[in-house]
JSON list of C-alpha atoms in Angstrom, two decimals:
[
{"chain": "A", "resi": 26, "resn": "UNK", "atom": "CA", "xyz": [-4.82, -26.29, 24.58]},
{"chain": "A", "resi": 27, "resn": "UNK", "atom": "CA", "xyz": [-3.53, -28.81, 21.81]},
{"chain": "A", "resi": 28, "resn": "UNK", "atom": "CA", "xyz": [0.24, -30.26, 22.58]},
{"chain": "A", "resi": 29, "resn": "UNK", "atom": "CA", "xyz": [2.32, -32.14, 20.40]},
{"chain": "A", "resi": 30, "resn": "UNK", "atom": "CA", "xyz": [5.46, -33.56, 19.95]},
{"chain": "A", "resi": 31, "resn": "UNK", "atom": "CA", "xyz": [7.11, -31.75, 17.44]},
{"chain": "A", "resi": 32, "resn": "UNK", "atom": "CA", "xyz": [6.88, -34.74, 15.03]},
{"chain": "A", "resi": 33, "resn": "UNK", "atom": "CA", "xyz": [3.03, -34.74, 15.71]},
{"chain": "A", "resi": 34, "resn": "UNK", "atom": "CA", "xyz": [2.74, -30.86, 14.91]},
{"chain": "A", "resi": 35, "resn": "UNK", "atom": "CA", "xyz": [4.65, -31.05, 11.57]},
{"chain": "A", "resi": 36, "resn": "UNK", "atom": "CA", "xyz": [2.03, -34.66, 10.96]},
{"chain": "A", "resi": 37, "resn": "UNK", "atom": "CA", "xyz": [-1.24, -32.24, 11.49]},
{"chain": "A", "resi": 38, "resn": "UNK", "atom": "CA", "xyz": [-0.18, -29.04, 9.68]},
{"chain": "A", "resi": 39, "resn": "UNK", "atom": "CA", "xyz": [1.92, -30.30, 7.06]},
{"chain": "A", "resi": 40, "resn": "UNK", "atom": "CA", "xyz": [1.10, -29.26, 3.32]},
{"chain": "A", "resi": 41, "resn": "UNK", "atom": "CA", "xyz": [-1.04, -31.77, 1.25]},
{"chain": "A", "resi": 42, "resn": "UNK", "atom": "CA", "xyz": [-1.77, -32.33, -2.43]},
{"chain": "A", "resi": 43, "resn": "UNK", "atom": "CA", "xyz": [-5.30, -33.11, -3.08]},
{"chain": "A", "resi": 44, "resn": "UNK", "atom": "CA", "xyz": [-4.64, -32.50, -6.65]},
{"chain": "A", "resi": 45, "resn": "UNK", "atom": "CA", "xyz": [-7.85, -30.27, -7.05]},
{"chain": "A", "resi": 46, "resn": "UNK", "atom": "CA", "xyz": [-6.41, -28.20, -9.69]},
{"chain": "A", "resi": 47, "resn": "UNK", "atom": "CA", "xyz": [-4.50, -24.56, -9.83]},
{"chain": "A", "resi": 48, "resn": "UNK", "atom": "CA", "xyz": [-6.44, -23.15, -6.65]},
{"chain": "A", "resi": 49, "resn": "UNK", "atom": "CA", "xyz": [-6.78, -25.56, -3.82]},
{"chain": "A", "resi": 50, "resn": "UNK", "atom": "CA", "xyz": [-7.76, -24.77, -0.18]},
{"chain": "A", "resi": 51, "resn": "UNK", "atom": "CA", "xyz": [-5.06, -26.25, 2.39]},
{"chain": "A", "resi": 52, "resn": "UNK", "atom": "CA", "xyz": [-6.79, -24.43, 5.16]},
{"chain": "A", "resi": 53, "resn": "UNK", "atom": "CA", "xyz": [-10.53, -22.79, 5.02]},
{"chain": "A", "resi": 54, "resn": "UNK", "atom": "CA", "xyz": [-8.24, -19.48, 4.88]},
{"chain": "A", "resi": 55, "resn": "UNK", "atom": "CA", "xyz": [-4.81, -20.19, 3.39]},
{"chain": "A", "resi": 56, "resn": "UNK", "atom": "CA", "xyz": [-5.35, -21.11, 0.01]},
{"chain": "A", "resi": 57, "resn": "UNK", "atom": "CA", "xyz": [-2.63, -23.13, -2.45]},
{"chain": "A", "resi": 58, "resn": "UNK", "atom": "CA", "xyz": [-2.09, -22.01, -5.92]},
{"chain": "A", "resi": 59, "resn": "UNK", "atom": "CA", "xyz": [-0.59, -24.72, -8.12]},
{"chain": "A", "resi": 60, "resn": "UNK", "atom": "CA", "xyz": [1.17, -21.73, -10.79]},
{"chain": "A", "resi": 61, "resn": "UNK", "atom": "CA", "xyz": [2.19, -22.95, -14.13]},
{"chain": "A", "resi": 62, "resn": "UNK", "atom": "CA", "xyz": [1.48, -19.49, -15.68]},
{"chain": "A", "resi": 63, "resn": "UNK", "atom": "CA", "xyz": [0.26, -16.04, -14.58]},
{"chain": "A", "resi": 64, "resn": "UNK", "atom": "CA", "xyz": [-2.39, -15.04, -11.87]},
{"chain": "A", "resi": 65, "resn": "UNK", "atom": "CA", "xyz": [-3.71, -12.13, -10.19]},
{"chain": "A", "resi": 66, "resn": "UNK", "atom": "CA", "xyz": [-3.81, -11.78, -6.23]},
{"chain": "A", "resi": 67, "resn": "UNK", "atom": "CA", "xyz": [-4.45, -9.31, -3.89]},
{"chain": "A", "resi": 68, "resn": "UNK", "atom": "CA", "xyz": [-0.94, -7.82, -2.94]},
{"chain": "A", "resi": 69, "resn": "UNK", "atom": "CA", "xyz": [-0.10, -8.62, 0.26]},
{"chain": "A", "resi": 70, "resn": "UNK", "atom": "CA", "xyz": [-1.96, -11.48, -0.02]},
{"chain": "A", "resi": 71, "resn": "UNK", "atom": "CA", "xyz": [1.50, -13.63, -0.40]},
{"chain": "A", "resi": 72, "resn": "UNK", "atom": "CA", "xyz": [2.17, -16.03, 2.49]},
{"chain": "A", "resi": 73, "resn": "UNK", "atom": "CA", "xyz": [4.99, -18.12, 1.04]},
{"chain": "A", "resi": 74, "resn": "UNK", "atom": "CA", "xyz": [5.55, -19.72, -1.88]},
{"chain": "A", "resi": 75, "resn": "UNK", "atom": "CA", "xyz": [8.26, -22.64, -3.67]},
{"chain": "A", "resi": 76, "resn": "UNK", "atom": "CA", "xyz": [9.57, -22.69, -6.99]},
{"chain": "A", "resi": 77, "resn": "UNK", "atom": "CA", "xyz": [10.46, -19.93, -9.56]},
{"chain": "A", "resi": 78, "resn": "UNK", "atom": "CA", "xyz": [8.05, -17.30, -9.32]},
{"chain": "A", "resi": 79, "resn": "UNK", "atom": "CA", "xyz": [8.44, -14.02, -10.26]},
{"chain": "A", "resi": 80, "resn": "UNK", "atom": "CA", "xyz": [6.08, -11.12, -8.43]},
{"chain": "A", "resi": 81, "resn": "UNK", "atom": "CA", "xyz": [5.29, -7.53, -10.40]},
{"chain": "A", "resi": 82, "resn": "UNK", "atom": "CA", "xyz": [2.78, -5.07, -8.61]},
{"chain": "A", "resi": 83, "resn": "UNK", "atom": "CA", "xyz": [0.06, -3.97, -10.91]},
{"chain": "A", "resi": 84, "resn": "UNK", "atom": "CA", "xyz": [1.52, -1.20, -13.24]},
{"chain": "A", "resi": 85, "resn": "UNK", "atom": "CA", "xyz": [-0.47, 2.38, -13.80]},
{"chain": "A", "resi": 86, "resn": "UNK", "atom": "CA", "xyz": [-1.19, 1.21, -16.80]},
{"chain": "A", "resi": 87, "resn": "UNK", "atom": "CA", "xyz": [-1.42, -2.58, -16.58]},
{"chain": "A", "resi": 88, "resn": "UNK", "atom": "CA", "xyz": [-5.40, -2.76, -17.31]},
{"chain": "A", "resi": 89, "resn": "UNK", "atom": "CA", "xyz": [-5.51, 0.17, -19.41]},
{"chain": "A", "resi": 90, "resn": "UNK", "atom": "CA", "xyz": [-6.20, 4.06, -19.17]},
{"chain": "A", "resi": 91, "resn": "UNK", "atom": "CA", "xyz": [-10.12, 3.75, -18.38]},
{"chain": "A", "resi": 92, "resn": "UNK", "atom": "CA", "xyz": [-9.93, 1.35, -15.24]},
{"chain": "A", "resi": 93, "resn": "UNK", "atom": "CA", "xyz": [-6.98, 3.92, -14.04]},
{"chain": "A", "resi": 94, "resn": "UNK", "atom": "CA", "xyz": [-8.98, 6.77, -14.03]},
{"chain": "A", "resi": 95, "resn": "UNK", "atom": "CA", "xyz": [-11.60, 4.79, -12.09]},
{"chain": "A", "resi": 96, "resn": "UNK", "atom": "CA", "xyz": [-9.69, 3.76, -9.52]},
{"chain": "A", "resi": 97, "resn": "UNK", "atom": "CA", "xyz": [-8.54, 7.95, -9.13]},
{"chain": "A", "resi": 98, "resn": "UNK", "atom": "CA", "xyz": [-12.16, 8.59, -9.27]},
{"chain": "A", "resi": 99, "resn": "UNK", "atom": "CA", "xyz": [-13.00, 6.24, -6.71]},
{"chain": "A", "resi": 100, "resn": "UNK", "atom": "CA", "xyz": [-10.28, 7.58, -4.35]},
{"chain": "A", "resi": 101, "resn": "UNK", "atom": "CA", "xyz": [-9.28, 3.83, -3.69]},
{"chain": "A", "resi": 102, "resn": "UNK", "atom": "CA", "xyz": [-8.85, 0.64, -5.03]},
{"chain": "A", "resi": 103, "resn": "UNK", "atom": "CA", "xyz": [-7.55, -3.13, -4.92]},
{"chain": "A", "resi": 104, "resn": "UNK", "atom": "CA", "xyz": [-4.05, -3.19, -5.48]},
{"chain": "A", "resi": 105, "resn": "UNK", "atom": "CA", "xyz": [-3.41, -5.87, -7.51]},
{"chain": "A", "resi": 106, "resn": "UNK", "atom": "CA", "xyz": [0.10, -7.87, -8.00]},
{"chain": "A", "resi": 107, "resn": "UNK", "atom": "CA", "xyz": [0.91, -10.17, -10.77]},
{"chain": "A", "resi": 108, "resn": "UNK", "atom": "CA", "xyz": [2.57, -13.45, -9.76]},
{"chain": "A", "resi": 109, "resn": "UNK", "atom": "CA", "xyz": [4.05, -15.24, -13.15]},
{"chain": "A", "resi": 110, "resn": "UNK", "atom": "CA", "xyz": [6.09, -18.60, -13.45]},
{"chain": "A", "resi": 111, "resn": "UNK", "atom": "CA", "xyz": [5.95, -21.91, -12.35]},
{"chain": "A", "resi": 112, "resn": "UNK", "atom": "CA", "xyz": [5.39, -23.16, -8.85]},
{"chain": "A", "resi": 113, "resn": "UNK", "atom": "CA", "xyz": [2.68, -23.25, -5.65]},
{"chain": "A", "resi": 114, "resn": "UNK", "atom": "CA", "xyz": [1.85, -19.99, -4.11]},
{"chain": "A", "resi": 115, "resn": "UNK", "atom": "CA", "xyz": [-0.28, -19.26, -1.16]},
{"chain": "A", "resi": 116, "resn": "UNK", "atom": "CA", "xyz": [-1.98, -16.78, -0.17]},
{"chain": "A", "resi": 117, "resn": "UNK", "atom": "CA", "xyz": [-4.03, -15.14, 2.23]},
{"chain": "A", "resi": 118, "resn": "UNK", "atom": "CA", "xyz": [-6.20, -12.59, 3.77]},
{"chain": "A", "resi": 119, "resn": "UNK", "atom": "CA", "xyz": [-5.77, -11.30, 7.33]},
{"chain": "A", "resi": 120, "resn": "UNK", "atom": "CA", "xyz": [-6.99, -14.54, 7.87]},
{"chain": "A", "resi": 121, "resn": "UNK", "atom": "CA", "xyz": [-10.91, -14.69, 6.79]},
{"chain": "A", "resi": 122, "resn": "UNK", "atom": "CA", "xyz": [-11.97, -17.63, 5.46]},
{"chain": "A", "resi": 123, "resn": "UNK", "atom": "CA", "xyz": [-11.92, -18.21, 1.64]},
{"chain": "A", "resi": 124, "resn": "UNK", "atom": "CA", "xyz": [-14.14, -19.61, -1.29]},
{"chain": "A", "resi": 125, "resn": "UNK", "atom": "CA", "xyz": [-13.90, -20.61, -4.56]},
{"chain": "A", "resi": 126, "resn": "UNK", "atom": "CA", "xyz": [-15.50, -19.66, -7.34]},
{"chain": "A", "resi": 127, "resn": "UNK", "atom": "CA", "xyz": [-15.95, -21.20, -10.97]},
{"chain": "A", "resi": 128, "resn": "UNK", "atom": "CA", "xyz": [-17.41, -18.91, -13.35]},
{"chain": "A", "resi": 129, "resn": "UNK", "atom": "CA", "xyz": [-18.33, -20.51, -16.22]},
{"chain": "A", "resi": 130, "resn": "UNK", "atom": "CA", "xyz": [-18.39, -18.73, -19.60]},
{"chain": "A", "resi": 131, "resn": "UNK", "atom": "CA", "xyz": [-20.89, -15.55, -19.70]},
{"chain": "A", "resi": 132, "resn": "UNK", "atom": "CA", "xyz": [-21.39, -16.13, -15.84]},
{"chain": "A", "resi": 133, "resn": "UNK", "atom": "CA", "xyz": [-20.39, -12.97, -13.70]},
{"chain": "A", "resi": 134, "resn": "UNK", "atom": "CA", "xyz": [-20.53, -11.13, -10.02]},
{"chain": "A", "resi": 135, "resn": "UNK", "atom": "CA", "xyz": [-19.73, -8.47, -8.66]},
{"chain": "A", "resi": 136, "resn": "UNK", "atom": "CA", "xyz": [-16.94, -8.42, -5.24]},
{"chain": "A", "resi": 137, "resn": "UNK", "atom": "CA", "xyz": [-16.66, -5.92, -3.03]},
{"chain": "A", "resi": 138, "resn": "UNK", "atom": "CA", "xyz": [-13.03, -4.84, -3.70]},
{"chain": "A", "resi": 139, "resn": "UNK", "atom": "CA", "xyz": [-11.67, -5.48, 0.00]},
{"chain": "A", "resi": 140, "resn": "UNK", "atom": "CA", "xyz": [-12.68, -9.44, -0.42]},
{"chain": "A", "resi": 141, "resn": "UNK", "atom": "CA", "xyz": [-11.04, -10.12, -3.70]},
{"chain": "A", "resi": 142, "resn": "UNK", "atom": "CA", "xyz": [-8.35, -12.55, -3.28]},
{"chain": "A", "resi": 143, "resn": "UNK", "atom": "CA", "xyz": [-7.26, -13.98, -6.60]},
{"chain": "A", "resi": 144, "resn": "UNK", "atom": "CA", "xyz": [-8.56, -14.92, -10.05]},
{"chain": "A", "resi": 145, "resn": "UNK", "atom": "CA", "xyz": [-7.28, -16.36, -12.77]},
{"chain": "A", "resi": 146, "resn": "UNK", "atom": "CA", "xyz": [-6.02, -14.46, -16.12]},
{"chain": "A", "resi": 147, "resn": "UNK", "atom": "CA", "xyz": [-8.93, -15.75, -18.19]},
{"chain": "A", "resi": 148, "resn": "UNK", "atom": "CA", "xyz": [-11.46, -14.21, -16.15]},
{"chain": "A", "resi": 149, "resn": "UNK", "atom": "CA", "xyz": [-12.47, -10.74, -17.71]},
{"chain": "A", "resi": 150, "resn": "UNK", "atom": "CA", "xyz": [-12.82, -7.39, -14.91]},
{"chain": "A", "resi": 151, "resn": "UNK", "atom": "CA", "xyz": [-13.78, -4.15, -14.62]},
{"chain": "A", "resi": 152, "resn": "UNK", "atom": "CA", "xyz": [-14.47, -1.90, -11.45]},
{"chain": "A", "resi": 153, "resn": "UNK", "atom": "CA", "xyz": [-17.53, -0.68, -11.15]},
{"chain": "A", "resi": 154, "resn": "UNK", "atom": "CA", "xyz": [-18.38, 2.35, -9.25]},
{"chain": "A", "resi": 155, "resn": "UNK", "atom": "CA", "xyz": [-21.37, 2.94, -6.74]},
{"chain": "A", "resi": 156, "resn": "UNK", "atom": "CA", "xyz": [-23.60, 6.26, -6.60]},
{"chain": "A", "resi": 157, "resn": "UNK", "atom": "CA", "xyz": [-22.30, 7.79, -3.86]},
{"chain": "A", "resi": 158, "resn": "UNK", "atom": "CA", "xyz": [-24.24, 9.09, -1.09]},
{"chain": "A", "resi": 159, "resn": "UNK", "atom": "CA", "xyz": [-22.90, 11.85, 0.38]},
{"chain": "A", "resi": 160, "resn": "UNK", "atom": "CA", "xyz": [-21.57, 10.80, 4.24]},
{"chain": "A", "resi": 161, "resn": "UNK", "atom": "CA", "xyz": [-22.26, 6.69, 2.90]},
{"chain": "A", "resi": 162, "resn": "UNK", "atom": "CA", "xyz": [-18.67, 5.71, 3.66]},
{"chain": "A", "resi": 163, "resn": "UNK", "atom": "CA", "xyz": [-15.89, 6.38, 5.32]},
{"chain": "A", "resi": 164, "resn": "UNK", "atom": "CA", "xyz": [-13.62, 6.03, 1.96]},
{"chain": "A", "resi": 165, "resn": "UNK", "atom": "CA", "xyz": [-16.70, 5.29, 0.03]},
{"chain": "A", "resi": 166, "resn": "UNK", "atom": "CA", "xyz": [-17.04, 1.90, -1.80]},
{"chain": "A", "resi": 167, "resn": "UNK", "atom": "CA", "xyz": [-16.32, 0.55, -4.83]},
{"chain": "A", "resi": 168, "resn": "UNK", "atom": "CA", "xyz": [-16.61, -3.20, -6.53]},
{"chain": "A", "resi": 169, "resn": "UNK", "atom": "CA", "xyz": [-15.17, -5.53, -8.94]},
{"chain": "A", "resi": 170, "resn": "UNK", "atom": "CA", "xyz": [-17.28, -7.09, -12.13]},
{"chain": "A", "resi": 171, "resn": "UNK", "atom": "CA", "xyz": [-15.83, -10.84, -13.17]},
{"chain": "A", "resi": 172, "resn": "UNK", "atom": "CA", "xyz": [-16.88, -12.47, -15.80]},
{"chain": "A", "resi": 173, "resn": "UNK", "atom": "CA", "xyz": [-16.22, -16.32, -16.59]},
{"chain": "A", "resi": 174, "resn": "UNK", "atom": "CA", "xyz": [-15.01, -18.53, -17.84]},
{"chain": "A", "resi": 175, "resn": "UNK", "atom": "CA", "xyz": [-12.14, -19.17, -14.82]},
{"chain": "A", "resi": 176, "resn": "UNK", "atom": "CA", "xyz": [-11.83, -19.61, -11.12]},
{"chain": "A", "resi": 177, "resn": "UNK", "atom": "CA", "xyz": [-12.06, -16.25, -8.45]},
{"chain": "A", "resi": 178, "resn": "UNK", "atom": "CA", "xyz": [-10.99, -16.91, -4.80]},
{"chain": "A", "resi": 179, "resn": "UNK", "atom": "CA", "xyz": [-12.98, -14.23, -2.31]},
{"chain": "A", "resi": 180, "resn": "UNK", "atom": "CA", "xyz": [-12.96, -13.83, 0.84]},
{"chain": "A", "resi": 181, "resn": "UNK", "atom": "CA", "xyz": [-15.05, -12.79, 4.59]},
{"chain": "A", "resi": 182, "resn": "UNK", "atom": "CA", "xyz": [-15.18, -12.61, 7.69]},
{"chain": "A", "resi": 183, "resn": "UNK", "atom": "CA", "xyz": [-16.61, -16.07, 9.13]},
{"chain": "A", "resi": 184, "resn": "UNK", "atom": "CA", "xyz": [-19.07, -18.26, 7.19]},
{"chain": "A", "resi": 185, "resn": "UNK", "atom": "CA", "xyz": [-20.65, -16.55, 4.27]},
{"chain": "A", "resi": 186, "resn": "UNK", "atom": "CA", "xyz": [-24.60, -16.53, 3.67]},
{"chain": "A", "resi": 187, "resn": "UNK", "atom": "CA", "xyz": [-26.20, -16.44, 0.54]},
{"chain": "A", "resi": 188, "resn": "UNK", "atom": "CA", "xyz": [-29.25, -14.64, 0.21]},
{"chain": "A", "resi": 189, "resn": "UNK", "atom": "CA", "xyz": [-31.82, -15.68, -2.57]},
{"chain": "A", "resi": 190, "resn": "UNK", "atom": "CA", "xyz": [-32.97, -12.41, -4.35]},
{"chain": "A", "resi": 191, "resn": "UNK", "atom": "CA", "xyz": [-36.31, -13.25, -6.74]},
{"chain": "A", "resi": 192, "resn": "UNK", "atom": "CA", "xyz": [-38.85, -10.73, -8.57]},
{"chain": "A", "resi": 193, "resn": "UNK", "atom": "CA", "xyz": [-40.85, -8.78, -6.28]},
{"chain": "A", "resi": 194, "resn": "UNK", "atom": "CA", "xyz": [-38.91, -9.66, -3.26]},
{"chain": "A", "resi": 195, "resn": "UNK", "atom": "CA", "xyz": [-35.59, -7.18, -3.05]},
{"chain": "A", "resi": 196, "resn": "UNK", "atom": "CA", "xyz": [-33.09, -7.70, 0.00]},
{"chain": "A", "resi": 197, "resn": "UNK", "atom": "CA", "xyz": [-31.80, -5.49, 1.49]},
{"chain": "A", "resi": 198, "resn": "UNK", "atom": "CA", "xyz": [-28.20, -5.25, 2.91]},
{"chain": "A", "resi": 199, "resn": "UNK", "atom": "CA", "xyz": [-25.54, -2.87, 5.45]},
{"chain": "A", "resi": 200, "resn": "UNK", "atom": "CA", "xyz": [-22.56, -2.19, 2.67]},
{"chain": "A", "resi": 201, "resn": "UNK", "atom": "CA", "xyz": [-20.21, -2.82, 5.20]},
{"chain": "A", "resi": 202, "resn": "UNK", "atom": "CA", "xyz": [-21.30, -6.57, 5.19]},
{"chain": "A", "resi": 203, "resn": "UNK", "atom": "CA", "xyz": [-21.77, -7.03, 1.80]},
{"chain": "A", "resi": 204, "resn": "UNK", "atom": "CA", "xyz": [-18.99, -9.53, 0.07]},
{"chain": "A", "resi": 205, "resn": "UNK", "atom": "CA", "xyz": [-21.02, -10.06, -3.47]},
{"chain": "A", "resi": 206, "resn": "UNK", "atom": "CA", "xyz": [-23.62, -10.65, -5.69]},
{"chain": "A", "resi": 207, "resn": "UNK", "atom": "CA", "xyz": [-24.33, -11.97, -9.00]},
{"chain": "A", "resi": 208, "resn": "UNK", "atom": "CA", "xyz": [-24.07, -9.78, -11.81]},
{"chain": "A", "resi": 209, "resn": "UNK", "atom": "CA", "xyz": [-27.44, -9.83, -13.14]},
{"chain": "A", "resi": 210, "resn": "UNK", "atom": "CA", "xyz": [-28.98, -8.02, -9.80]},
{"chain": "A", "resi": 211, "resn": "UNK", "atom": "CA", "xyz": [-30.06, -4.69, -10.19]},
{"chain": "A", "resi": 212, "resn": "UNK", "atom": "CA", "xyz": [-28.24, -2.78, -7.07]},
{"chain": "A", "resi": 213, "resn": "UNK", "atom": "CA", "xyz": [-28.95, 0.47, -5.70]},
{"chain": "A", "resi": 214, "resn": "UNK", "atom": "CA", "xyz": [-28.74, 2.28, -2.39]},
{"chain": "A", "resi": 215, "resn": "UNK", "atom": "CA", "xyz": [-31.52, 3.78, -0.05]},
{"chain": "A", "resi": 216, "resn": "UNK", "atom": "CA", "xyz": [-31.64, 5.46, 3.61]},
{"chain": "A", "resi": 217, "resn": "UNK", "atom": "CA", "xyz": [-33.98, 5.20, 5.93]},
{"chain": "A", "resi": 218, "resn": "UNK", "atom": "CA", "xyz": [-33.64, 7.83, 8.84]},
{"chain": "A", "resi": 219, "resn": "UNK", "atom": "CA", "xyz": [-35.63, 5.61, 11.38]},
{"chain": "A", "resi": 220, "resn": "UNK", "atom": "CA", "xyz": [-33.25, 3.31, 11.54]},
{"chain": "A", "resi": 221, "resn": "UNK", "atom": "CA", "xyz": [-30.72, 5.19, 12.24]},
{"chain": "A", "resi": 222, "resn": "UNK", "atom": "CA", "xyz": [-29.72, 3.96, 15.75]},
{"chain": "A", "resi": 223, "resn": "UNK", "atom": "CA", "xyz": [-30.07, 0.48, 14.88]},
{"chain": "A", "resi": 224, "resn": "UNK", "atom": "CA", "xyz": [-28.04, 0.10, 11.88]},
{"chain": "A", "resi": 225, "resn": "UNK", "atom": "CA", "xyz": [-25.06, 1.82, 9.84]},
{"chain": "A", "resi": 226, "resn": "UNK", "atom": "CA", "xyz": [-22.38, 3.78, 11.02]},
{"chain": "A", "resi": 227, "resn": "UNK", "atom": "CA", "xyz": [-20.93, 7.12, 11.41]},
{"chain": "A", "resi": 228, "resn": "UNK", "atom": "CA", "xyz": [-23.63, 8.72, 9.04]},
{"chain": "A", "resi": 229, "resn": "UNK", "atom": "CA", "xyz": [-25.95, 9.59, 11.11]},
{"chain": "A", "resi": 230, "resn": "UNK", "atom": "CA", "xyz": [-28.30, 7.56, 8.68]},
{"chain": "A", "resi": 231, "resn": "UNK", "atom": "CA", "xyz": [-29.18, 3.94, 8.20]},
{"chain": "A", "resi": 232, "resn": "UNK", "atom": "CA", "xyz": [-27.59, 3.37, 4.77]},
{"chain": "A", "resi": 233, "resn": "UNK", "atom": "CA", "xyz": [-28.50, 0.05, 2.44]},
{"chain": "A", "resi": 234, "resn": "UNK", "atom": "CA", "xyz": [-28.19, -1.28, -0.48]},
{"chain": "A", "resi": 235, "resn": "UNK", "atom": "CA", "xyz": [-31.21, -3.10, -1.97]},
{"chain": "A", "resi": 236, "resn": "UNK", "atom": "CA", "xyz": [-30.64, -6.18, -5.08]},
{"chain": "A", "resi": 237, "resn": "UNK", "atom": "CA", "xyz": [-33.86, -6.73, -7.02]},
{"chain": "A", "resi": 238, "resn": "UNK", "atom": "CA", "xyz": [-34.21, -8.85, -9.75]},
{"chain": "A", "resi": 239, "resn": "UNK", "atom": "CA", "xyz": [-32.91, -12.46, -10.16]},
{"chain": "A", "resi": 240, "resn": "UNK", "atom": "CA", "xyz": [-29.90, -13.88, -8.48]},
{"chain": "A", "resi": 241, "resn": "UNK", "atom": "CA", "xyz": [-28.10, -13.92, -4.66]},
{"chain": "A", "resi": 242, "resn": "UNK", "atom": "CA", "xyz": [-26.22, -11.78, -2.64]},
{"chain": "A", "resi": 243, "resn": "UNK", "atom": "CA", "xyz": [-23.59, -12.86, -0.11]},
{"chain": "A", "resi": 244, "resn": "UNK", "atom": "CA", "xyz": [-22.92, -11.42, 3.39]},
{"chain": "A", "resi": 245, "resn": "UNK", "atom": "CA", "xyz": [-20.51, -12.02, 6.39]},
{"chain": "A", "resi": 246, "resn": "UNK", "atom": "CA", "xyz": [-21.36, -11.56, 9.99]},
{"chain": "A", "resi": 247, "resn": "UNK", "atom": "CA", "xyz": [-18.64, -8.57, 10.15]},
{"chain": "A", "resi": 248, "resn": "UNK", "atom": "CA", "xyz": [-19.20, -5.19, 9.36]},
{"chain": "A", "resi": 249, "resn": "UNK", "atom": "CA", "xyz": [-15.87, -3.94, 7.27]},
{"chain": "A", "resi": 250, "resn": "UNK", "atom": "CA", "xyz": [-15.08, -0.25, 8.29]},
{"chain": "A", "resi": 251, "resn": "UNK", "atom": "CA", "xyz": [-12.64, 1.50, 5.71]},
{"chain": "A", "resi": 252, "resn": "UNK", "atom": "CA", "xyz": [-10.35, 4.44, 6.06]},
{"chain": "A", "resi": 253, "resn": "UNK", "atom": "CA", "xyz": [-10.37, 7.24, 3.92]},
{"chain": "A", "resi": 254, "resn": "UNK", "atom": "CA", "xyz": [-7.68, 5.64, 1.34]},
{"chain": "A", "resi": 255, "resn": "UNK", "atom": "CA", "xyz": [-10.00, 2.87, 1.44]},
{"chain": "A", "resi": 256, "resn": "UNK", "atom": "CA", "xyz": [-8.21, 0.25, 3.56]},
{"chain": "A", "resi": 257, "resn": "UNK", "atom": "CA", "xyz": [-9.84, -1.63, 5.97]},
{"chain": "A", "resi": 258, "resn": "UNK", "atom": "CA", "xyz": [-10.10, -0.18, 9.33]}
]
């Protein structure tokens, strides 16, 4: 067990510039957002913050009518809040570690909704809804399409691993431990009864989703669980 003096404590944990630009990790899973405008994070997300920044949770109608009827059709969704004015803000995630993303123009991926974080107002979204498959999901699942140019800030549980998807070679994934992929994959999901008792849960089926194509798919050693309002369980 680490002791300190209390002048040693404040020496190791103490906030740092490292002037890396408007999202900068302090920690591997606090991260510092140097506001000077507007940006979206995940609400709840909000740690602490300094300066004069004003908070507004996303509004029925904030992105428009047709993502608001897909999150109701979905049965769940990201909750959004907009933080707007000038200042650093940091935010968080029930403490899973955090990457960031530059998407450069055209470029695009697709989160799973629970491990957005934050993203920047120039990045373009949309939610995108899977097939379902009837007893998938508890709460069923749902991402979120980005598309550059700006930075995105997602999250998992533990290290991330990136898995190289290339013609003629699909992967194959448990949608529980799925963070994202890149948005050229073609995605789609498939059962396979003998494997029930080895993988998936509470289905009574081995569930996955398979990625062919070109591109990469990123999973977490954790398998997220979701209630039937879609929060994590």
């Amino acid at each position: 067990m680490n002791r300190y003096t209390l002048e040693e404590f404040v020496q190791n944990t103490q906030q740092e510039d490292k002037g890396e630009g408007v999202f900068e990790l302090e920690t591997p899973r606090l991260l510092e957002i140097n506001l000077t405008d507007t940006i979206w994070a995940k609400t709840g997300a909000m740690v602490s913050y300094r300066g004069k920044i004003k908070f507004e949770r996303e509004g029925v109608f904030e992105h428009g009518v047709s993502k608001m009827f897909k999150k109701m059709l979905s049965g769940e969704g990201t909750s959004l809040m907009k933080a707007t004015g000038d200042g650093k803000l940091y935010v968080a995630d029930q403490g899973k570690k955090i990457s960031i993303l530059r998407l450069a123009q055209g470029e695009s991926i697709f989160v799973n909704g629970n491990d957005l974080l934050a993203f920047e107002p120039s990045v373009r979204w949309d939610i995108k809804l899977m097939k379902k498959v009837s007893g998938m999901l508890a709460g069923g699942l749902f991402n979120v399409k980005l598309e550059g140019p700006g930075l995105v800030a997602i999250t998992s549980h533990y290290e991330p691993l990136t898995l190289i998807v290339q013609p003629g070679d699909s992967v194959y994934t448990d949608p529980n431990a799925t963070v994202a992929w890149s948005g050229d994959l073609k995605t789609e999901f498939v059962t396979d009864v003998s494997f029930k008792t080895f993988i998936g849960r509470g289905s009574g089926e081995s569930i996955q989703m398979k990625f062919s194509g070109s591109g990469f798919v990123v999973v977490q050693p954790f398998e997220e669980v979701y209630t039937a309002n879609g929060n994590q369980g």
